[in-house]
mmCIF file of C-alpha atoms in Angstrom:
data_model
loop_
_atom_site.group_PDB
_atom_site.id
_atom_site.type_symbol
_atom_site.label_atom_id
_atom_site.label_comp_id
_atom_site.label_asym_id
_atom_site.label_seq_id
_atom_site.Cartn_x
_atom_site.Cartn_y
_atom_site.Cartn_z
ATOM 1 C CA MET N 1 -94.975 89.310 32.234
ATOM 2 C CA VAL N 2 -93.139 86.947 34.622
ATOM 3 C CA LYS N 3 -94.814 84.792 37.013
ATOM 4 C CA THR N 4 -92.811 84.329 40.352
ATOM 5 C CA ARG N 5 -92.618 81.656 42.805
ATOM 6 C CA ARG N 6 -90.911 83.981 45.138
ATOM 7 C CA LYS N 7 -90.124 87.577 45.004
ATOM 8 C CA GLY N 8 -86.589 89.229 45.231
ATOM 9 C CA THR N 9 -83.876 88.537 43.248
ATOM 10 C CA ARG N 10 -84.078 88.386 39.479
ATOM 11 C CA ARG N 11 -81.739 87.100 36.739
ATOM 12 C CA ASN N 12 -81.394 88.073 33.194
ATOM 13 C CA GLY N 13 -80.366 84.718 31.810
ATOM 14 C CA VAL N 14 -80.528 81.508 34.474
ATOM 15 C CA ILE N 15 -77.115 80.096 35.162
ATOM 16 C CA SER N 16 -78.177 77.045 36.970
ATOM 17 C CA GLY N 17 -78.342 74.168 35.059
ATOM 18 C CA ILE N 18 -81.394 73.042 36.621
ATOM 19 C CA LYS N 19 -83.325 75.634 35.301
ATOM 20 C CA LYS N 20 -82.157 75.173 31.746
ATOM 21 C CA TRP N 21 -84.087 72.891 29.429
ATOM 22 C CA PRO N 22 -81.794 69.823 28.694
ATOM 23 C CA SER N 23 -80.261 70.100 25.276
ATOM 24 C CA GLY N 24 -82.818 73.018 24.391
ATOM 25 C CA ARG N 25 -85.681 70.767 24.255
ATOM 26 C CA ILE N 26 -89.116 72.276 25.509
ATOM 27 C CA PRO N 27 -91.996 69.928 25.661
ATOM 28 C CA TYR N 28 -95.331 71.566 25.434
ATOM 29 C CA VAL N 29 -98.937 70.837 25.438
ATOM 30 C CA ILE N 30 -101.309 73.379 23.864
ATOM 31 C CA SER N 31 -105.132 74.020 25.394
ATOM 32 C CA GLY N 32 -107.830 73.323 23.320
ATOM 33 C CA GLN N 33 -109.631 76.807 23.800
ATOM 34 C CA TYR N 34 -107.298 78.371 21.089
ATOM 35 C CA SER N 35 -108.619 79.134 17.593
ATOM 36 C CA GLU N 36 -106.875 78.259 14.540
ATOM 37 C CA ARG N 37 -105.598 81.687 13.885
ATOM 38 C CA GLU N 38 -104.323 81.651 17.428
ATOM 39 C CA ARG N 39 -102.622 78.287 16.841
ATOM 40 C CA ALA N 40 -101.119 79.660 13.808
ATOM 41 C CA VAL N 41 -99.352 82.435 16.141
ATOM 42 C CA LEU N 42 -97.682 79.785 18.463
ATOM 43 C CA ALA N 43 -96.871 77.925 15.146
ATOM 44 C CA ARG N 44 -94.906 80.766 13.817
ATOM 45 C CA SER N 45 -93.395 81.925 17.295
ATOM 46 C CA PHE N 46 -92.191 78.176 17.570
ATOM 47 C CA GLN N 47 -90.940 78.356 14.056
ATOM 48 C CA GLU N 48 -88.817 81.374 14.617
ATOM 49 C CA TYR N 49 -87.331 79.903 17.674
ATOM 50 C CA HIS N 50 -86.253 76.497 15.564
ATOM 51 C CA ARG N 51 -84.687 78.914 12.961
ATOM 52 C CA ARG N 52 -83.192 81.062 14.866
ATOM 53 C CA THR N 53 -81.718 78.995 17.446
ATOM 54 C CA CYS N 54 -81.247 75.539 18.642
ATOM 55 C CA VAL N 55 -84.248 75.877 21.379
ATOM 56 C CA ARG N 56 -86.799 73.132 20.178
ATOM 57 C CA PHE N 57 -90.583 73.301 21.185
ATOM 58 C CA VAL N 58 -91.356 69.866 20.907
ATOM 59 C CA ALA N 59 -95.169 68.298 21.684
ATOM 60 C CA ARG N 60 -94.910 66.254 24.925
ATOM 61 C CA THR N 61 -94.786 62.920 25.154
ATOM 62 C CA PRO N 62 -95.792 60.469 28.116
ATOM 63 C CA LEU N 63 -92.166 60.226 29.038
ATOM 64 C CA ASP N 64 -91.996 64.143 29.325
ATOM 65 C CA ARG N 65 -92.261 64.991 33.060
ATOM 66 C CA ASP N 66 -90.964 68.934 32.681
ATOM 67 C CA TYR N 67 -93.488 70.448 30.249
ATOM 68 C CA LEU N 68 -94.963 73.977 29.376
ATOM 69 C CA TYR N 69 -98.623 73.877 29.383
ATOM 70 C CA ILE N 70 -99.893 76.990 27.117
ATOM 71 C CA GLY N 71 -103.530 78.177 27.915
ATOM 72 C CA LYS N 72 -105.511 81.172 28.328
ATOM 73 C CA ILE N 73 -105.140 81.372 31.968
ATOM 74 C CA ASP N 74 -104.850 84.444 33.552
ATOM 75 C CA GLY N 75 -103.201 87.165 31.172
ATOM 76 C CA CYS N 76 -99.972 86.928 29.757
ATOM 77 C CA PHE N 77 -97.292 85.288 32.287
ATOM 78 C CA SER N 78 -94.704 82.523 32.282
ATOM 79 C CA ASP N 79 -92.260 80.928 34.849
ATOM 80 C CA VAL N 80 -88.922 81.839 34.053
ATOM 81 C CA GLY N 81 -86.574 78.645 32.350
ATOM 82 C CA ARG N 82 -87.514 74.831 33.430
ATOM 83 C CA ALA N 83 -89.775 75.062 36.655
ATOM 84 C CA GLY N 84 -90.134 71.094 37.018
ATOM 85 C CA GLY N 85 -93.161 69.097 36.184
ATOM 86 C CA ARG N 86 -96.252 71.227 34.459
ATOM 87 C CA GLN N 87 -95.606 74.715 34.510
ATOM 88 C CA GLU N 88 -97.938 77.400 33.099
ATOM 89 C CA LEU N 89 -97.472 79.681 30.317
ATOM 90 C CA SER N 90 -100.487 81.929 30.276
ATOM 91 C CA LEU N 91 -101.708 83.738 26.706
ATOM 92 C CA ASP N 92 -105.170 84.984 27.342
ATOM 93 C CA ASP N 93 -107.212 86.702 24.479
ATOM 94 C CA GLY N 94 -105.133 89.884 24.646
ATOM 95 C CA CYS N 95 -102.016 88.495 24.337
ATOM 96 C CA MET N 96 -102.295 86.581 21.311
ATOM 97 C CA GLN N 97 -99.611 88.913 19.144
ATOM 98 C CA TYR N 98 -96.644 87.134 17.717
ATOM 99 C CA ASP N 99 -94.377 89.377 19.779
ATOM 100 C CA THR N 100 -96.094 89.008 23.112
ATOM 101 C CA ALA N 101 -96.096 84.888 22.164
ATOM 102 C CA ILE N 102 -92.174 85.160 21.830
ATOM 103 C CA HIS N 103 -91.743 87.131 24.717
ATOM 104 C CA GLU N 104 -93.461 84.967 27.093
ATOM 105 C CA LEU N 105 -91.431 81.853 25.191
ATOM 106 C CA MET N 106 -88.325 83.449 25.986
ATOM 107 C CA HIS N 107 -89.261 83.529 29.536
ATOM 108 C CA SER N 108 -89.720 79.791 29.342
ATOM 109 C CA VAL N 109 -86.251 79.305 28.028
ATOM 110 C CA GLY N 110 -84.446 81.190 30.823
ATOM 111 C CA PHE N 111 -84.629 84.800 30.648
ATOM 112 C CA TYR N 112 -85.957 87.530 32.654
ATOM 113 C CA HIS N 113 -86.577 91.039 31.210
ATOM 114 C CA GLU N 114 -83.968 93.215 30.246
ATOM 115 C CA HIS N 115 -84.654 96.095 32.487
ATOM 116 C CA GLU N 116 -84.139 93.869 35.656
ATOM 117 C CA ARG N 117 -80.549 93.511 35.020
ATOM 118 C CA TRP N 118 -78.399 94.006 37.860
ATOM 119 C CA ASP N 119 -76.394 97.145 35.551
ATOM 120 C CA ARG N 120 -79.680 98.439 34.519
ATOM 121 C CA ASP N 121 -79.256 101.743 36.542
ATOM 122 C CA ASN N 122 -76.294 102.613 34.182
ATOM 123 C CA HIS N 123 -78.875 102.486 31.542
ATOM 124 C CA ILE N 124 -82.230 103.288 32.665
ATOM 125 C CA THR N 125 -83.618 105.418 35.283
ATOM 126 C CA ILE N 126 -86.658 103.520 36.961
ATOM 127 C CA LEU N 127 -89.254 106.023 38.269
ATOM 128 C CA TRP N 128 -90.827 104.554 41.395
ATOM 129 C CA GLN N 129 -93.524 107.055 41.811
ATOM 130 C CA ASN N 130 -95.302 106.449 38.567
ATOM 131 C CA ILE N 131 -95.931 102.924 39.137
ATOM 132 C CA ASP N 132 -98.466 101.043 40.216
ATOM 133 C CA LYS N 133 -97.381 99.432 43.797
ATOM 134 C CA ASP N 134 -99.247 95.879 42.657
ATOM 135 C CA ALA N 135 -96.471 95.871 39.684
ATOM 136 C CA TYR N 136 -93.245 96.814 41.704
ATOM 137 C CA ASP N 137 -92.022 93.197 41.440
ATOM 138 C CA GLN N 138 -91.971 94.021 37.707
ATOM 139 C CA PHE N 139 -89.019 95.967 38.205
ATOM 140 C CA GLY N 140 -86.990 94.301 40.395
ATOM 141 C CA LYS N 141 -83.259 94.276 40.449
ATOM 142 C CA VAL N 142 -80.816 90.996 39.137
ATOM 143 C CA ASP N 143 -78.797 89.098 41.593
ATOM 144 C CA MET N 144 -75.423 89.900 40.111
ATOM 145 C CA SER N 145 -74.453 86.357 41.561
ATOM 146 C CA GLU N 146 -76.437 84.413 39.717
ATOM 147 C CA SER N 147 -76.819 86.357 36.581
ATOM 148 C CA SER N 148 -75.081 86.091 32.953
ATOM 149 C CA TYR N 149 -75.641 88.642 30.091
ATOM 150 C CA TYR N 150 -73.067 86.293 28.053
ATOM 151 C CA GLY N 151 -70.956 89.523 27.637
ATOM 152 C CA GLN N 152 -73.925 91.554 25.937
ATOM 153 C CA MET N 153 -74.293 95.076 26.453
ATOM 154 C CA TYR N 154 -77.458 96.308 27.775
ATOM 155 C CA ASP N 155 -79.801 95.931 24.613
ATOM 156 C CA TYR N 156 -82.563 98.654 24.473
ATOM 157 C CA PHE N 157 -84.095 97.001 21.270
ATOM 158 C CA SER N 158 -84.765 93.857 23.219
ATOM 159 C CA ILE N 159 -88.522 91.763 23.126
ATOM 160 C CA MET N 160 -87.994 91.658 26.941
ATOM 161 C CA HIS N 161 -87.667 95.096 27.417
ATOM 162 C CA TYR N 162 -90.743 96.830 28.812
ATOM 163 C CA ASP N 163 -91.802 100.557 27.655
ATOM 164 C CA SER N 164 -91.648 103.548 29.588
ATOM 165 C CA LEU N 165 -95.129 103.576 30.203
ATOM 166 C CA ALA N 166 -95.464 100.197 31.539
ATOM 167 C CA PHE N 167 -97.691 99.489 34.538
ATOM 168 C CA SER N 168 -98.056 103.421 35.051
ATOM 169 C CA LYS N 169 -100.648 104.450 37.590
ATOM 170 C CA ASN N 170 -101.093 108.209 36.434
ATOM 171 C CA GLY N 171 -100.110 108.183 32.651
ATOM 172 C CA PHE N 172 -96.495 109.324 33.012
ATOM 173 C CA GLU N 173 -93.186 107.220 32.375
ATOM 174 C CA THR N 174 -92.218 104.568 34.548
ATOM 175 C CA MET N 175 -88.875 104.117 33.158
ATOM 176 C CA ILE N 176 -86.507 106.635 31.168
ATOM 177 C CA ALA N 177 -83.453 105.652 29.372
ATOM 178 C CA ARG N 178 -80.165 107.450 30.122
ATOM 179 C CA ARG N 179 -79.542 107.833 26.806
ATOM 180 C CA PRO N 180 -82.896 109.984 25.852
ATOM 181 C CA GLU N 181 -83.075 109.098 22.201
ATOM 182 C CA MET N 182 -83.749 105.536 23.273
ATOM 183 C CA THR N 183 -86.696 106.287 25.727
ATOM 184 C CA ALA N 184 -88.948 105.782 22.774
ATOM 185 C CA VAL N 185 -87.097 102.790 21.685
ATOM 186 C CA ILE N 186 -87.540 100.706 24.913
ATOM 187 C CA GLY N 187 -90.499 98.394 24.526
ATOM 188 C CA SER N 188 -91.068 99.091 20.816
ATOM 189 C CA ALA N 189 -89.847 95.583 19.264
ATOM 190 C CA ILE N 190 -91.943 93.142 17.733
ATOM 191 C CA ASP N 191 -89.120 90.633 17.036
ATOM 192 C CA PHE N 192 -86.026 89.380 18.858
ATOM 193 C CA SER N 193 -82.959 91.909 18.564
ATOM 194 C CA PRO N 194 -79.760 90.667 17.313
ATOM 195 C CA ILE N 195 -78.709 90.408 21.153
ATOM 196 C CA ASP N 196 -81.696 88.209 22.106
ATOM 197 C CA ILE N 197 -80.769 85.571 19.730
ATOM 198 C CA LEU N 198 -77.179 85.657 20.275
ATOM 199 C CA LYS N 199 -78.232 85.136 24.464
ATOM 200 C CA MET N 200 -80.188 82.047 23.351
ATOM 201 C CA ASN N 201 -77.445 80.704 21.398
ATOM 202 C CA LEU N 202 -74.876 81.159 23.952
ATOM 203 C CA MET N 203 -77.027 79.926 27.050
ATOM 204 C CA TYR N 204 -77.511 76.512 25.029
ATOM 205 C CA GLN N 205 -74.280 76.378 23.538
ATOM 206 C CA CYS N 206 -75.841 76.337 19.928
ATOM 207 C CA GLY N 207 -72.385 76.906 18.416
ATOM 208 C CA ASN N 208 -69.674 79.348 18.293
ATOM 209 C CA ARG N 209 -71.039 83.121 18.985
ATOM 210 C CA ARG N 210 -69.085 86.052 19.119
ATOM 211 C CA ALA N 211 -70.206 89.362 21.158
ATOM 212 C CA ILE N 212 -71.654 91.910 19.125
ATOM 213 C CA LYS N 213 -70.841 95.463 19.027
ATOM 214 C CA GLU N 214 -72.832 98.125 19.342
ATOM 215 C CA GLU N 215 -71.741 99.937 15.914
ATOM 216 C CA GLU N 216 -72.734 96.726 14.152
ATOM 217 C CA LEU N 217 -76.762 96.772 15.748
ATOM 218 C CA LEU N 218 -78.758 97.982 12.796
ATOM 219 C CA VAL N 219 -80.648 100.644 14.743
ATOM 220 C CA PRO N 220 -84.512 101.116 13.259
ATOM 221 C CA SER N 221 -85.610 104.632 12.080
ATOM 222 C CA ILE N 222 -87.343 106.474 14.718
ATOM 223 C CA PRO N 223 -90.323 108.462 13.411
ATOM 224 C CA ALA N 224 -90.569 111.955 14.051
ATOM 225 C CA PRO N 225 -92.922 112.688 16.673
ATOM 226 C CA ILE N 226 -96.387 113.885 15.852
ATOM 227 C CA PRO N 227 -98.116 116.275 18.468
ATOM 228 C CA PRO N 228 -101.475 115.380 20.091
ATOM 229 C CA VAL N 229 -104.374 117.138 18.934
ATOM 230 C CA ASP N 230 -105.837 119.417 21.612
ATOM 231 C CA PHE N 231 -109.284 117.741 22.717
ATOM 232 C CA SER N 232 -109.396 119.923 26.040
ATOM 233 C CA LYS N 233 -112.988 121.282 25.389
ATOM 234 C CA ASP N 234 -114.715 117.844 24.677
ATOM 235 C CA GLU N 235 -115.820 115.495 27.435
ATOM 236 C CA CYS N 236 -114.062 112.730 25.974
ATOM 237 C CA VAL N 237 -110.409 113.596 26.672
ATOM 238 C CA ASP N 238 -106.651 112.013 26.757
ATOM 239 C CA LYS N 239 -105.258 113.090 30.166
ATOM 240 C CA THR N 240 -101.640 112.636 29.240
ATOM 241 C CA ASN N 241 -99.689 114.120 26.181
ATOM 242 C CA LEU N 242 -97.811 110.520 25.818
ATOM 243 C CA CYS N 243 -100.859 109.088 24.025
ATOM 244 C CA TRP N 244 -99.771 109.438 20.231
ATOM 245 C CA ARG N 245 -96.672 107.376 21.350
ATOM 246 C CA TRP N 246 -98.940 104.588 22.477
ATOM 247 C CA LEU N 247 -101.591 103.968 20.381
ATOM 248 C CA ASP N 248 -100.491 100.017 19.541
ATOM 249 C CA ARG N 249 -101.041 100.041 23.020
ATOM 250 C CA CYS N 250 -104.448 100.234 22.917
ATOM 251 C CA SER N 251 -105.780 96.783 22.444
ATOM 252 C CA SER N 252 -102.497 95.387 24.428
ATOM 253 C CA PHE N 253 -103.896 93.169 27.443
ATOM 254 C CA PHE N 254 -100.923 94.677 29.395
ATOM 255 C CA PHE N 255 -101.857 98.018 28.822
ATOM 256 C CA GLU N 256 -105.559 98.067 28.115
ATOM 257 C CA LYS N 257 -106.762 99.207 31.467
ATOM 258 C CA ILE N 258 -104.822 102.308 31.785
ATOM 259 C CA MET N 259 -105.059 103.102 27.768
ATOM 260 C CA LYS N 260 -108.918 103.456 28.558
ATOM 261 C CA GLU N 261 -108.099 105.834 31.514
ATOM 262 C CA PHE N 262 -105.446 108.110 30.330
ATOM 263 C CA CYS N 263 -106.121 107.729 26.459
ATOM 264 C CA ALA N 264 -109.629 107.094 25.787
ATOM 265 C CA ARG N 265 -110.033 109.694 22.908
ATOM 266 C CA SER N 266 -106.972 108.695 20.931
ATOM 267 C CA CYS N 267 -107.648 104.967 21.552
ATOM 268 C CA GLY N 268 -111.064 105.273 20.251
ATOM 269 C CA PHE N 269 -112.651 104.135 23.632
ATOM 270 C CA CYS N 270 -115.321 107.141 24.101
ATOM 271 C CA THR N 271 -118.798 106.461 23.614
ATOM 272 C CA PRO N 272 -120.328 108.483 20.528
ATOM 273 C CA LYS N 273 -122.743 110.764 21.525
ATOM 274 C CA PRO N 274 -126.156 109.970 19.701
ATOM 275 C CA PHE N 275 -127.267 112.318 16.654
ATOM 276 C CA VAL N 276 -130.050 114.545 17.565
ATOM 277 C CA PHE N 277 -131.607 115.730 14.682
ATOM 278 C CA ALA N 278 -133.595 118.847 14.587
ATOM 279 C CA LYS N 279 -137.185 119.914 14.791
ATOM 280 C CA THR N 280 -138.695 121.453 11.747
ATOM 281 C CA ALA N 281 -141.755 123.316 11.747
ATOM 282 C CA VAL N 282 -144.407 121.446 9.372
#
């Protein structure tokens, strides 16, 4: 999720040198709130940036005025790019998974969501009638004059793309892909896409990188859908027939509330009824 200092225009990758981190060096301080396991998630996330890009997350020194403070602040959010001074990146208890961590860190590197590109209407359709009004700013559109996609095509596989049920107020989809087979793909990434890596390397001039052609992408197989079981006669029911597609969101901080309301049965949020023993004659 993006923490914005003002509502309005959005960028996919920042252009201004002021918002980039000099030489791709990002100082950080990690809150003492994290357990050993949670610190291991952060360490793995940093390591993958170091392995695949020239961006470097380094422990803050007294000379570093601008730095990330990573803590359990309020959900999952980050500023985009270098904000100046101490800037907060929140990874709360429900956010401590590798995919969420690299997503928020990529915001801090300098990237907005893929579905906020200025050309996104050529690739997805936003269904505003299904979006929680408090989340409208998560679906803003970029300012073309300030954005750069580094010559890359729209990336349905990006770790920076929300899924089609994000911030739904009624259990129905909030965005669909213009290529129907891609609706199930968006928001399903658990790691960087090839284009995510390429754009970061281009932003920070990590070396000569050519644009990826669509036919060169390895498209992951999409499992055949399994229709949901009809629990309509049970008191604890799913309120949408899409739950079987979103089971990985049941424990997500972003989606827990909506999943409890619309997919209680599939997610296992139902309270089991106490077993009543039948009385027997003595």
